[in-house]
PDB file of C-alpha atoms in Angstrom:
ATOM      1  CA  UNK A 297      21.024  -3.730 -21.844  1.00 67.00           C
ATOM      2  CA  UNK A 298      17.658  -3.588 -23.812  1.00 76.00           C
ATOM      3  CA  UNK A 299      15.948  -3.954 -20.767  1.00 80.00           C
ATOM      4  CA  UNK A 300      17.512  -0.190 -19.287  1.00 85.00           C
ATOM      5  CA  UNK A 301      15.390   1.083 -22.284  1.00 87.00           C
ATOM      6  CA  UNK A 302      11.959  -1.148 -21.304  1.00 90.00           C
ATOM      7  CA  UNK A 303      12.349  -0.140 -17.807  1.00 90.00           C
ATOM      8  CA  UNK A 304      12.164   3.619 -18.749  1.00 93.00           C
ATOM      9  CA  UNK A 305       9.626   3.321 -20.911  1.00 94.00           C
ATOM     10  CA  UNK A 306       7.409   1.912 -18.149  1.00 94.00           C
ATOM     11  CA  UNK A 307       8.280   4.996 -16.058  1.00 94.00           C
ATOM     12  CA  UNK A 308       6.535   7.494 -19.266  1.00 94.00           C
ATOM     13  CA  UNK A 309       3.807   5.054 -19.224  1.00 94.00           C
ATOM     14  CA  UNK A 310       3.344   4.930 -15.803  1.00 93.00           C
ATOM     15  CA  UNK A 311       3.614   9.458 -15.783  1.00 94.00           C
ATOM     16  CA  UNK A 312       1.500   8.900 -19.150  1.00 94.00           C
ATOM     17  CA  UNK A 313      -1.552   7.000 -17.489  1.00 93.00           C
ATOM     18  CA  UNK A 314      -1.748   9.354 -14.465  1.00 92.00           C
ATOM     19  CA  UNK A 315      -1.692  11.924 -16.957  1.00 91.00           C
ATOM     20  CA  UNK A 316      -4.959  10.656 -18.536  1.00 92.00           C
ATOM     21  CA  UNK A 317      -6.765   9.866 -15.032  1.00 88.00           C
ATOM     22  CA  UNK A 318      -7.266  13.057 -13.624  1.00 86.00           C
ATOM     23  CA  UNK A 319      -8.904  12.170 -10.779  1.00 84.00           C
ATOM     24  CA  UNK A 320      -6.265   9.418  -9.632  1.00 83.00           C
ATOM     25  CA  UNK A 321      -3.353  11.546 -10.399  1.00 87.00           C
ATOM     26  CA  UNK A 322      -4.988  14.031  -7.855  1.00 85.00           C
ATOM     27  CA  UNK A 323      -5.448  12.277  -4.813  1.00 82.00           C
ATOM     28  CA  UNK A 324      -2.056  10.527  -5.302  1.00 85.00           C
ATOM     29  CA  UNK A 325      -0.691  13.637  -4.860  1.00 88.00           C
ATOM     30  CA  UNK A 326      -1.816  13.935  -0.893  1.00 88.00           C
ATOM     31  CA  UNK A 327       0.269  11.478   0.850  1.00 89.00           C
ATOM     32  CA  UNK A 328       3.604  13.190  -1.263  1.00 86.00           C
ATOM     33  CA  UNK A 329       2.527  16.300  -0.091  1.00 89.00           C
ATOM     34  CA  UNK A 330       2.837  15.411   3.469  1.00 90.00           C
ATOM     35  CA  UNK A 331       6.111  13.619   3.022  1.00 87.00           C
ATOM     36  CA  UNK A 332       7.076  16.488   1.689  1.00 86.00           C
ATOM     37  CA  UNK A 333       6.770  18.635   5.026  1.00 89.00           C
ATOM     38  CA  UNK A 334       7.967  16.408   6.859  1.00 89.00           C
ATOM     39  CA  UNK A 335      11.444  15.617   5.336  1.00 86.00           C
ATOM     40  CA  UNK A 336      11.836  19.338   4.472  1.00 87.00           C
ATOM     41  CA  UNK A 337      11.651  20.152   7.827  1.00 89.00           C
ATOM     42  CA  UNK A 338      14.264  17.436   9.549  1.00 86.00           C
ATOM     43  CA  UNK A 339      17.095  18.073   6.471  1.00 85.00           C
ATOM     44  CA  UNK A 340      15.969  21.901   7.365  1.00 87.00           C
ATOM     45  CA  UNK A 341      16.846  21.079  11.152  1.00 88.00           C
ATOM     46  CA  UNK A 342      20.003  18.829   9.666  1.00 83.00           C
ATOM     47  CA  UNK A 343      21.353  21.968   7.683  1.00 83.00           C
ATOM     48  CA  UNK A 344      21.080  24.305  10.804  1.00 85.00           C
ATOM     49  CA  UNK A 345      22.582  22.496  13.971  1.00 85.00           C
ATOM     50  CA  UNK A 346      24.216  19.705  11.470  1.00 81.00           C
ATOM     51  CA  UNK A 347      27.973  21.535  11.954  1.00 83.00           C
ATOM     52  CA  UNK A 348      26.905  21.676  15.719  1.00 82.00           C
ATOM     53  CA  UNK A 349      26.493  17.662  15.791  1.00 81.00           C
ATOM     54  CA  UNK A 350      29.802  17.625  14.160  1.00 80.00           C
ATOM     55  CA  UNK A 351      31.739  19.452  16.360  1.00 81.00           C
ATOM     56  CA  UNK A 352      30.117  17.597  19.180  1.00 84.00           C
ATOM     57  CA  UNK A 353      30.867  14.143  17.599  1.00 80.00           C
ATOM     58  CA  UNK A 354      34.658  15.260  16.773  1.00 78.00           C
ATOM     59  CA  UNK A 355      35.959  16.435  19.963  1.00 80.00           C
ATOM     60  CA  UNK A 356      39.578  14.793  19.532  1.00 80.00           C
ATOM     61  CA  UNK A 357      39.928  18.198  16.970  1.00 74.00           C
ATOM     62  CA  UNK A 358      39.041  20.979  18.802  1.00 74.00           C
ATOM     63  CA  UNK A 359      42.810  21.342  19.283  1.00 75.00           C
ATOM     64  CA  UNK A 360      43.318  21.077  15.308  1.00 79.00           C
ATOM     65  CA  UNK A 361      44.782  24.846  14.004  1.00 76.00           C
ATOM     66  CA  UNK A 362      43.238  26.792  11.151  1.00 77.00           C
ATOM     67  CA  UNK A 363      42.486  25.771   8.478  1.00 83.00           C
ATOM     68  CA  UNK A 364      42.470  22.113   9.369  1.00 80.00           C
ATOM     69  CA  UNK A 365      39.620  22.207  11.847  1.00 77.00           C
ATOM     70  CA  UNK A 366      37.027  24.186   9.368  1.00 75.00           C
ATOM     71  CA  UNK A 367      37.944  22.073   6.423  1.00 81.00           C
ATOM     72  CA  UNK A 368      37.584  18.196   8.631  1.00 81.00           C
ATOM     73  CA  UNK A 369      34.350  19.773   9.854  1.00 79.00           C
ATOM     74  CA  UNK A 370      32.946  21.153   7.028  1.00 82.00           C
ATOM     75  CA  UNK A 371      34.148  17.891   4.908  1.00 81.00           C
ATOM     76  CA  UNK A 372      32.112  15.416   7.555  1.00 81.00           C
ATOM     77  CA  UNK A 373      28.867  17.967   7.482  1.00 81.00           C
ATOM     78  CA  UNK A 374      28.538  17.696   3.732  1.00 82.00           C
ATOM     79  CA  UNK A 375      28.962  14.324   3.663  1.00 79.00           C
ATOM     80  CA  UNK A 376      26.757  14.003   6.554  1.00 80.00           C
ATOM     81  CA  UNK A 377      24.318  16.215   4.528  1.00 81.00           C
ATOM     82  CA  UNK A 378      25.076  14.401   1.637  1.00 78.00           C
ATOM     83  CA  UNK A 379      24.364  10.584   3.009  1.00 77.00           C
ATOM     84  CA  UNK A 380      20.719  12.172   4.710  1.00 81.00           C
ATOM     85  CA  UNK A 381      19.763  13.322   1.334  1.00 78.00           C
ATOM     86  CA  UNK A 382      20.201   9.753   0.214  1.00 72.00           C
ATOM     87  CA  UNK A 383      18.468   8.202   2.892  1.00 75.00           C
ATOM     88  CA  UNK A 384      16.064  10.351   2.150  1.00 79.00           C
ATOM     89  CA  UNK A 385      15.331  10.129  -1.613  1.00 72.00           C
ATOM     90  CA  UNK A 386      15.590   5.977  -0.532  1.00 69.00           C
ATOM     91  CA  UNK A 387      13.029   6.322   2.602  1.00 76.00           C
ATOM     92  CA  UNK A 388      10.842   8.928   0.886  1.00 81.00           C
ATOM     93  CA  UNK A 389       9.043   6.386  -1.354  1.00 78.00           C
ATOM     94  CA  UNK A 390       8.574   3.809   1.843  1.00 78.00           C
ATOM     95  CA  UNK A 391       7.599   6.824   3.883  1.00 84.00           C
ATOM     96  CA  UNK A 392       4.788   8.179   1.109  1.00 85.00           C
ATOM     97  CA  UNK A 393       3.634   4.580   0.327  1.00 83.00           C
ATOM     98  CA  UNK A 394       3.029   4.156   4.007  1.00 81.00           C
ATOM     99  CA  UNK A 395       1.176   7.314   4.374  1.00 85.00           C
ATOM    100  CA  UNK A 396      -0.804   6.979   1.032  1.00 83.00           C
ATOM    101  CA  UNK A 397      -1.198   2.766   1.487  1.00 80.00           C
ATOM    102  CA  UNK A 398      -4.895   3.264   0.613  1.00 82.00           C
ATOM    103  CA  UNK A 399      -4.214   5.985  -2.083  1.00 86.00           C
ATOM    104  CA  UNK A 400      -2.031   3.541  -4.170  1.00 89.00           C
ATOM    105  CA  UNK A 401      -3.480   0.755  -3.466  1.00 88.00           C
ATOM    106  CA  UNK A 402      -7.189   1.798  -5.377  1.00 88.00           C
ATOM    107  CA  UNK A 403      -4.703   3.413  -7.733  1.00 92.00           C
ATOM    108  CA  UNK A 404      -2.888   0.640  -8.743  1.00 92.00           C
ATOM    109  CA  UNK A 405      -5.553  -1.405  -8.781  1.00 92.00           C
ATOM    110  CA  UNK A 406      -7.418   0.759 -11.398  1.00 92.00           C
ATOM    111  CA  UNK A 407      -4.374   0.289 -13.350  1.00 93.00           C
ATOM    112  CA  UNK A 408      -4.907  -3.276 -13.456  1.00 93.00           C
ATOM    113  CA  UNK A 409      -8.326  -2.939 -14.618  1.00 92.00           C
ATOM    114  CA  UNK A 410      -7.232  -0.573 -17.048  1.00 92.00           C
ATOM    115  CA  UNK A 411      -4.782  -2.786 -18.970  1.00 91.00           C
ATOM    116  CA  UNK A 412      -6.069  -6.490 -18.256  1.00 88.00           C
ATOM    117  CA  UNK A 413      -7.609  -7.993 -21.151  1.00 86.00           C
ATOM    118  CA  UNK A 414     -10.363  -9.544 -18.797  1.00 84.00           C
ATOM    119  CA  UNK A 415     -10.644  -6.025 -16.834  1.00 84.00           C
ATOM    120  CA  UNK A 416      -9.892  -7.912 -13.116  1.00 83.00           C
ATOM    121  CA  UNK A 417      -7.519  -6.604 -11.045  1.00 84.00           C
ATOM    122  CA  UNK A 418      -5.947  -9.411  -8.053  1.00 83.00           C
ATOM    123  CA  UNK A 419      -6.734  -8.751  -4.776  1.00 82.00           C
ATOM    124  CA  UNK A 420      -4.901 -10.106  -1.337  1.00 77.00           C
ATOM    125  CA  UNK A 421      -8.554 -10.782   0.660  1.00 76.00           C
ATOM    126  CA  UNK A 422      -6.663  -9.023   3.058  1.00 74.00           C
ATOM    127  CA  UNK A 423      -8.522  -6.416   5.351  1.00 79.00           C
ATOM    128  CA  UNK A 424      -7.005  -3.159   5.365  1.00 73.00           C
ATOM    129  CA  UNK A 425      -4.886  -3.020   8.587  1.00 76.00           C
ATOM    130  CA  UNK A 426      -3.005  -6.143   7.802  1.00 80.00           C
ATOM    131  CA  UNK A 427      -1.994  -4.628   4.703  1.00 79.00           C
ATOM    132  CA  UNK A 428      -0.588  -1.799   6.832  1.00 77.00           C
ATOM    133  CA  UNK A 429       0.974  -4.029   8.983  1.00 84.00           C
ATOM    134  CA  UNK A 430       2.534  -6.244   6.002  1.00 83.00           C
ATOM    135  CA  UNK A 431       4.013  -2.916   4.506  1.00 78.00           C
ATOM    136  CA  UNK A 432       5.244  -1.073   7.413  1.00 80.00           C
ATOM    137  CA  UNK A 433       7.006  -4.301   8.369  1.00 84.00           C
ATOM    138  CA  UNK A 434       8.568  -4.937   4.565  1.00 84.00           C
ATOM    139  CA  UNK A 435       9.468  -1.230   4.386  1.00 77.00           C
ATOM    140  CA  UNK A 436      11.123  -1.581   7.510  1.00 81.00           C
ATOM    141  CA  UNK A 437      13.353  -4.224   6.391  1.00 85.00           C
ATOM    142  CA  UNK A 438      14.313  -2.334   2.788  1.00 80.00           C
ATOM    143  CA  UNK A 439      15.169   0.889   5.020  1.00 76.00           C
ATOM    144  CA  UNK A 440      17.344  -1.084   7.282  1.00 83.00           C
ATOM    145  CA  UNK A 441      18.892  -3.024   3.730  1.00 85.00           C
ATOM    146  CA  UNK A 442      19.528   0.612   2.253  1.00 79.00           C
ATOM    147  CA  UNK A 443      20.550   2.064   5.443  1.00 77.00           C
ATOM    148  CA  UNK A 444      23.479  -0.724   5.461  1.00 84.00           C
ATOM    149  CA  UNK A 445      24.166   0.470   1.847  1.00 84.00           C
ATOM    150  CA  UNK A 446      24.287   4.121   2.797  1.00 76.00           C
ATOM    151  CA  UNK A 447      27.105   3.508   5.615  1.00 80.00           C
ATOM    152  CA  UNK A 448      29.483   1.291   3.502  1.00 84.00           C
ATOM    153  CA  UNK A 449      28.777   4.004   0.497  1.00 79.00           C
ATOM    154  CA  UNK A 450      29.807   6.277   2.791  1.00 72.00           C
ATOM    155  CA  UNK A 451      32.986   4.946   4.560  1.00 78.00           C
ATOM    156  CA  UNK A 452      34.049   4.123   0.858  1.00 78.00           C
ATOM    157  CA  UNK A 453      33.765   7.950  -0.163  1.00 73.00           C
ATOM    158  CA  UNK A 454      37.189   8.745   1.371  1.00 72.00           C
ATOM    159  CA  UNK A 455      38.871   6.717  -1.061  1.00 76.00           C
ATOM    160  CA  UNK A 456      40.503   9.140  -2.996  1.00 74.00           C
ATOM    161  CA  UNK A 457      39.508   9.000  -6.780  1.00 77.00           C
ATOM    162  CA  UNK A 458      36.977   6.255  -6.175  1.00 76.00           C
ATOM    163  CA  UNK A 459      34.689   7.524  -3.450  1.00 71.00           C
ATOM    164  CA  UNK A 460      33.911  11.082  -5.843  1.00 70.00           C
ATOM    165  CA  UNK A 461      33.071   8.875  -9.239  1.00 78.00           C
ATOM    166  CA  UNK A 462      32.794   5.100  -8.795  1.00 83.00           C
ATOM    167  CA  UNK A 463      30.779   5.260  -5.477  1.00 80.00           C
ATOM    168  CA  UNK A 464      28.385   8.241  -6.261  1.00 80.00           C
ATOM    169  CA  UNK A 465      27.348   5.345  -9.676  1.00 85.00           C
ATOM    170  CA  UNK A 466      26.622   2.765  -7.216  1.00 86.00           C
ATOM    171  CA  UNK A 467      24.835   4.512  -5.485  1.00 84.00           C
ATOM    172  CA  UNK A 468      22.271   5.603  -7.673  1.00 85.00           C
ATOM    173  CA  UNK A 469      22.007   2.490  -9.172  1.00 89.00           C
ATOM    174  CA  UNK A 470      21.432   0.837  -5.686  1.00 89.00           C
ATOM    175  CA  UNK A 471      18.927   4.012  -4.908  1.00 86.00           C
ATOM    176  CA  UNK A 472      17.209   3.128  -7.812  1.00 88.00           C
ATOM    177  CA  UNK A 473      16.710  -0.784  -7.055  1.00 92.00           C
ATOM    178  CA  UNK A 474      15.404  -0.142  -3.440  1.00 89.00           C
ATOM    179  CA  UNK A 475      12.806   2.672  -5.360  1.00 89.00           C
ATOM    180  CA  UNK A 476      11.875   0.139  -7.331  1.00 92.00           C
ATOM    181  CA  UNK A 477      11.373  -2.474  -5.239  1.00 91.00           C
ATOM    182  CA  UNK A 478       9.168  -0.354  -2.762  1.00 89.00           C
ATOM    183  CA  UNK A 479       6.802   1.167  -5.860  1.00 92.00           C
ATOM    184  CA  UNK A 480       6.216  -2.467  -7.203  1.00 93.00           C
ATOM    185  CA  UNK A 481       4.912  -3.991  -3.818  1.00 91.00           C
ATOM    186  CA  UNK A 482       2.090  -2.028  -4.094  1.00 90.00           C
ATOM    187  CA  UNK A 483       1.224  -4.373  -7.052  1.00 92.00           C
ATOM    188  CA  UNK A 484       3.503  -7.939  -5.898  1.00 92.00           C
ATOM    189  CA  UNK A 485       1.557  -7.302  -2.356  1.00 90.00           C
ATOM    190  CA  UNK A 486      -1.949  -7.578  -3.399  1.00 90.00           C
ATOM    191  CA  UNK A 487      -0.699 -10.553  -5.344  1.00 90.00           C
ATOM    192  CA  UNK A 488       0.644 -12.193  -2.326  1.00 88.00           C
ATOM    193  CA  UNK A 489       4.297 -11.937  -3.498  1.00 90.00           C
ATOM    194  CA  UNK A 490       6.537 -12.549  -0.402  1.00 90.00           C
ATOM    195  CA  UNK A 491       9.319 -10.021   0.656  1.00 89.00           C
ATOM    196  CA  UNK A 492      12.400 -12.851  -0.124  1.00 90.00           C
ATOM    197  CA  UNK A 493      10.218 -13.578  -3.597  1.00 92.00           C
ATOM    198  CA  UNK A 494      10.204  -9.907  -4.469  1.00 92.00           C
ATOM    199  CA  UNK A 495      13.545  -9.434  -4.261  1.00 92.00           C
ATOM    200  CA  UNK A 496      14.936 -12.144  -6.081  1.00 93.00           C
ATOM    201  CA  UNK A 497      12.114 -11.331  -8.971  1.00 93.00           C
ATOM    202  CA  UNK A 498      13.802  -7.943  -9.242  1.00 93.00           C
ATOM    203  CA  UNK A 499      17.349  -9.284  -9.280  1.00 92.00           C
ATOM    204  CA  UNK A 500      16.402 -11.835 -11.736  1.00 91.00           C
ATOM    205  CA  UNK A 501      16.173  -9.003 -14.216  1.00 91.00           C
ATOM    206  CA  UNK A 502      18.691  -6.093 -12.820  1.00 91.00           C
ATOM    207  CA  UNK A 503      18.876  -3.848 -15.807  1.00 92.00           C
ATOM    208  CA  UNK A 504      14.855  -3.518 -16.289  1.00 93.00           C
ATOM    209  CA  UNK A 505      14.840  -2.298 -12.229  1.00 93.00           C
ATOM    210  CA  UNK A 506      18.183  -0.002 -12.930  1.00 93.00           C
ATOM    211  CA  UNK A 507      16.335   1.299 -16.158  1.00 93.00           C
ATOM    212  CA  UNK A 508      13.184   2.622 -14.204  1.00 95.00           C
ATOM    213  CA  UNK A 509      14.556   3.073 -10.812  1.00 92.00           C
ATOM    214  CA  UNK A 510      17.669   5.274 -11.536  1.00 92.00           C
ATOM    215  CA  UNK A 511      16.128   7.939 -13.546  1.00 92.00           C
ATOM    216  CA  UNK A 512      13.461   8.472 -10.903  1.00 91.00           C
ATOM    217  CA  UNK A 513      15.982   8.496  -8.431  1.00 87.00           C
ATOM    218  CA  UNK A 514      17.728  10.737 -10.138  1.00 88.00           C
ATOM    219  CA  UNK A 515      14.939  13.068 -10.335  1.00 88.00           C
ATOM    220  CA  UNK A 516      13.758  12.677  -7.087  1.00 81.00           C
ATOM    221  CA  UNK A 517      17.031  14.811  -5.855  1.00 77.00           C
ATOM    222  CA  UNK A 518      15.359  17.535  -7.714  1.00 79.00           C
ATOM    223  CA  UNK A 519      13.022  19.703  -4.902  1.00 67.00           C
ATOM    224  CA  UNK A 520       9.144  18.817  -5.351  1.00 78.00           C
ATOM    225  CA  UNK A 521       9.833  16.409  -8.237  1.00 85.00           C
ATOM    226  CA  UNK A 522       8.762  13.695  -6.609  1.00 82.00           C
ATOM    227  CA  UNK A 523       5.634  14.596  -5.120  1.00 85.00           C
ATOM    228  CA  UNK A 524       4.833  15.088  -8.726  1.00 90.00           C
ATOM    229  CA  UNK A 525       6.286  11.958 -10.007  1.00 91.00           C
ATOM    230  CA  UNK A 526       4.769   9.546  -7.114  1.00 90.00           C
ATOM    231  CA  UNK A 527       1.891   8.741  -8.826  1.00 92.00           C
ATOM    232  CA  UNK A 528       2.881   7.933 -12.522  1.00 93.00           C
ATOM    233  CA  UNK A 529       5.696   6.171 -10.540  1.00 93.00           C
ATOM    234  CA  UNK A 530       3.125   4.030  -8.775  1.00 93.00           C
ATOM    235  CA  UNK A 531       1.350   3.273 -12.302  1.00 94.00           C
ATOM    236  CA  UNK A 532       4.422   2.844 -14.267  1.00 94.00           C
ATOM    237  CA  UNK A 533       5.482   0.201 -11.539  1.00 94.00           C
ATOM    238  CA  UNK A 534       2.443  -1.648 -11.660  1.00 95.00           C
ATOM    239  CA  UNK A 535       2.588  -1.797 -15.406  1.00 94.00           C
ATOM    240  CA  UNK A 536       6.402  -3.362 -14.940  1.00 94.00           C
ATOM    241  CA  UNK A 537       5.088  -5.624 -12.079  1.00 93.00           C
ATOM    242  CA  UNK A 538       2.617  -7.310 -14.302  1.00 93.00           C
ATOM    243  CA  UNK A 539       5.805  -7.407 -17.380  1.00 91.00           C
ATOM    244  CA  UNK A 540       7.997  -9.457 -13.901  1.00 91.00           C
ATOM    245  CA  UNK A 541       5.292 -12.149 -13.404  1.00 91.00           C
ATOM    246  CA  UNK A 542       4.286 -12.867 -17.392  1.00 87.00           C
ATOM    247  CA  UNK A 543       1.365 -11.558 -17.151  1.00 86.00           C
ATOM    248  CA  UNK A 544      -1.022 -10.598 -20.323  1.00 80.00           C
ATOM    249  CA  UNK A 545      -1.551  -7.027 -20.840  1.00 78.00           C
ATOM    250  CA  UNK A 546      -4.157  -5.615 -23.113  1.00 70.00           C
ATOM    251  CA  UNK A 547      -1.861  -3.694 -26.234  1.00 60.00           C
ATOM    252  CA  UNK A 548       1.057  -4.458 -24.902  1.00 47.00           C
ATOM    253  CA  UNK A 549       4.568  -3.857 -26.698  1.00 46.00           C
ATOM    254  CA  UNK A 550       5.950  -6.720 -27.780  1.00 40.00           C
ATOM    255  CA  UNK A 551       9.311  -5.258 -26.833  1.00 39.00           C
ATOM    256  CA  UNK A 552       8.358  -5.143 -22.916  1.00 42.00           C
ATOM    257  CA  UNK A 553       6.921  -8.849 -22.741  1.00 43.00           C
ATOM    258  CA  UNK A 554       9.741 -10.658 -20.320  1.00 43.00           C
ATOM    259  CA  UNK A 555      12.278 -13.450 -21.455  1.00 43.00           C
ATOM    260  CA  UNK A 556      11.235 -15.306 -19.430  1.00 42.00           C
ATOM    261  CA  UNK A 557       7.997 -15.580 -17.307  1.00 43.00           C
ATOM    262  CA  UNK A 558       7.539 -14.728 -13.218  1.00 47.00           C
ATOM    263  CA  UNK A 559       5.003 -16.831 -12.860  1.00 45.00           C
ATOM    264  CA  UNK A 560       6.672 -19.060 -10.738  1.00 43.00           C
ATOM    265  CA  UNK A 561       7.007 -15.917  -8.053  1.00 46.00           C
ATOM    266  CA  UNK A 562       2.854 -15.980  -7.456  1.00 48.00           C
ATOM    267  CA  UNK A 563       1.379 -16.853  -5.228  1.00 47.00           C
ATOM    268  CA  UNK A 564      -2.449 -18.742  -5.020  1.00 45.00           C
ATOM    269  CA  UNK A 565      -4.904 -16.119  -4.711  1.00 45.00           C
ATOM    270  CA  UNK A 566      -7.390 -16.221  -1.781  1.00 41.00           C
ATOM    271  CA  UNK A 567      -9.987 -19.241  -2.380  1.00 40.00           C
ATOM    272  CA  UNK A 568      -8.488 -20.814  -5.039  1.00 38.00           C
TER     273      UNK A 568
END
C-alpha cells in the first residue's frame, strides 16, 4: 500500500515541475485544448439526440405504459451517458497524446535532462512519423482493451447493490491503470519498451499505477481539469517511468526508489 502514496506523489511532482517550466507547461497546453473541443462537442451531440438513439434502439417498448417507458429510457440514456463519459476520460489521454506526440515528447524529454545525474535523456533513433505510427497503433490497442472493460462494467451495473458501489471502484481503478499506462509511453517509447513489456512493468507494481492514475482520473471527470493537468501528468509520469525501470535520478527520495529494479524491461538503445 506504500506505493498508493509514491504514486501520488509523482503526480505533485510531475504538476510541480510544469509549474517551474513555464514555457513547457505552455505549449503542453495546445494539444488538450483541442481535445477539448472536440469531445465537448460529440458528448454535446450525445446529450441532445442520445434519448432519440434510445428509443430507436428499444423498439420492443414503445408499447410499455407510463411510467415504465420514461423510466427504462431514461435509465439506458444515463447509463449510456454515463459509460461515454468513461470512454472518454480513458480515450482523452490517447486522443491528446496523439495530437500533442511532438509536444510531449520534447517535454518529457526535458524532464529527463532535468533529473538525470549525467543530464542525457534516451532517445528511440526513431524519425518522427514512425513514432506516430508506433503510438497511434499502441493507443489503438489500450482503447480497444478499455473499451472491453467499459462494456462488461457496464452489463455488470444492473446488478442490484453491486453495479451502484462495487463496479463504479473498479472502474476507476481500471480508468486509472489505462491513464497511466498511456502517459508513461511517452517515456517507455523513446526507450524502446514494447507494448506486452509495458504492461506487465505496470502490473508488476499495481498499487504505484492505482496511486497516480486514479486521482487523475478522478479529476479528469471534473470539466477543463485535464487540459490543465496534461502536462504535469506527462512530467509526473516520466518521473515514475524512470522509478519502473531502476533508473538513477538526481535527488531522488529514497522512499520512491523501486523494490525491485525494471531493468530487465529495456530495451538496447540504438547503436549500442
Amino acid at each position: 500500500m506504500r506505493d498508493l502514496g509514491v504514486g501520488f506523489r509523482y503526480l505533485v511532482r510531475g504538476q510541480r515541475w510544469v509549474a517551474r517550466h513555464g514555457k513547457q507547461y505552455g505549449f503542453g497546453l495546445i494539444p488538450g485544448l483541442i481535445t477539448l473541443v472536440l469531445y465537448l462537442g460529440a458528448l454535446t451531440a450525445l446529450a441532445l439526440w442520445g434519448p432519440d438513439f434510445v428509443a430507436w434502439a428499444t423498439p420492443f417498448a414503445d408499447g410499455w405504459s407510463s411510467p415504465w417507458l420514461g423510466l427504462f429510457r431514461g435509465l439506458l440514456t444515463a447509463v449510456l451517458f454515463a459509460l461515454a463519459l468513461l470512454l472518454a476520460v480513458v480515450t482523452f489521454t490517447a486522443v491528446t497524446l496523439l495530437i500533442g506526440q511532438p509536444f510531449y515528447e520534447n517535454l518529457s524529454e526535458k524532464v529527463d535532462r532535468d533529473v538525470s545525474p549525467d543530464g542525457s535523456a534516451p532517445e528511440s533513433g526513431l524519425p518522427l512519423w514512425r513514432e506516430l505510427v508506433i503510438s497511434a497503433r499502441d493507443s489503438l490497442r489500450i482503447v480497444m482493451r478499455a473499451a472491453l472493460w467499459g462494456v462488461l462494467l457496464f452489463g455488470l451495473g444492473f446488478v442490484p447493490f453491486i453495479g451502484q458501489t462495487v463496479v463504479p471502484v473498479i472502474g476507476f481503478v481500471v480508468t486509472g491503470f489505462f491513464l497511466t499506462e498511456e502517459l508513461t509511453a511517452v517515456a517507455l517509447q523513446r526507450r524502446r519498451v514494447e507494448l506486452r513489456d509495458r504492461l506487465a512493468l505496470l502490473r508488476s507494481r499495481k498499487t504505484l499505477v492505482w496511486g497516480f492514475g486514479t486521482p487523475l482520473g478522478l479529476a479528469f471527470l471534473v470539466p477543463f481539469v485535464a487540459v490543465f493537468l496534461m502536462p504535469g501528468a506527462v512530467a509526473g509520469a516520466t518521473l515514475m517511468a524512470r522509478d519502473l525501470l531502476g533508473e538513477e535520478t538526481a535527488d531522488e527520495d529514497d522512499e520512491a526508489r523501486p523494490p525491485v529494479p525494471g531493468d530487465m524491461f529495456r530495451k538496447p538503445e540504438v547503436g549500442a
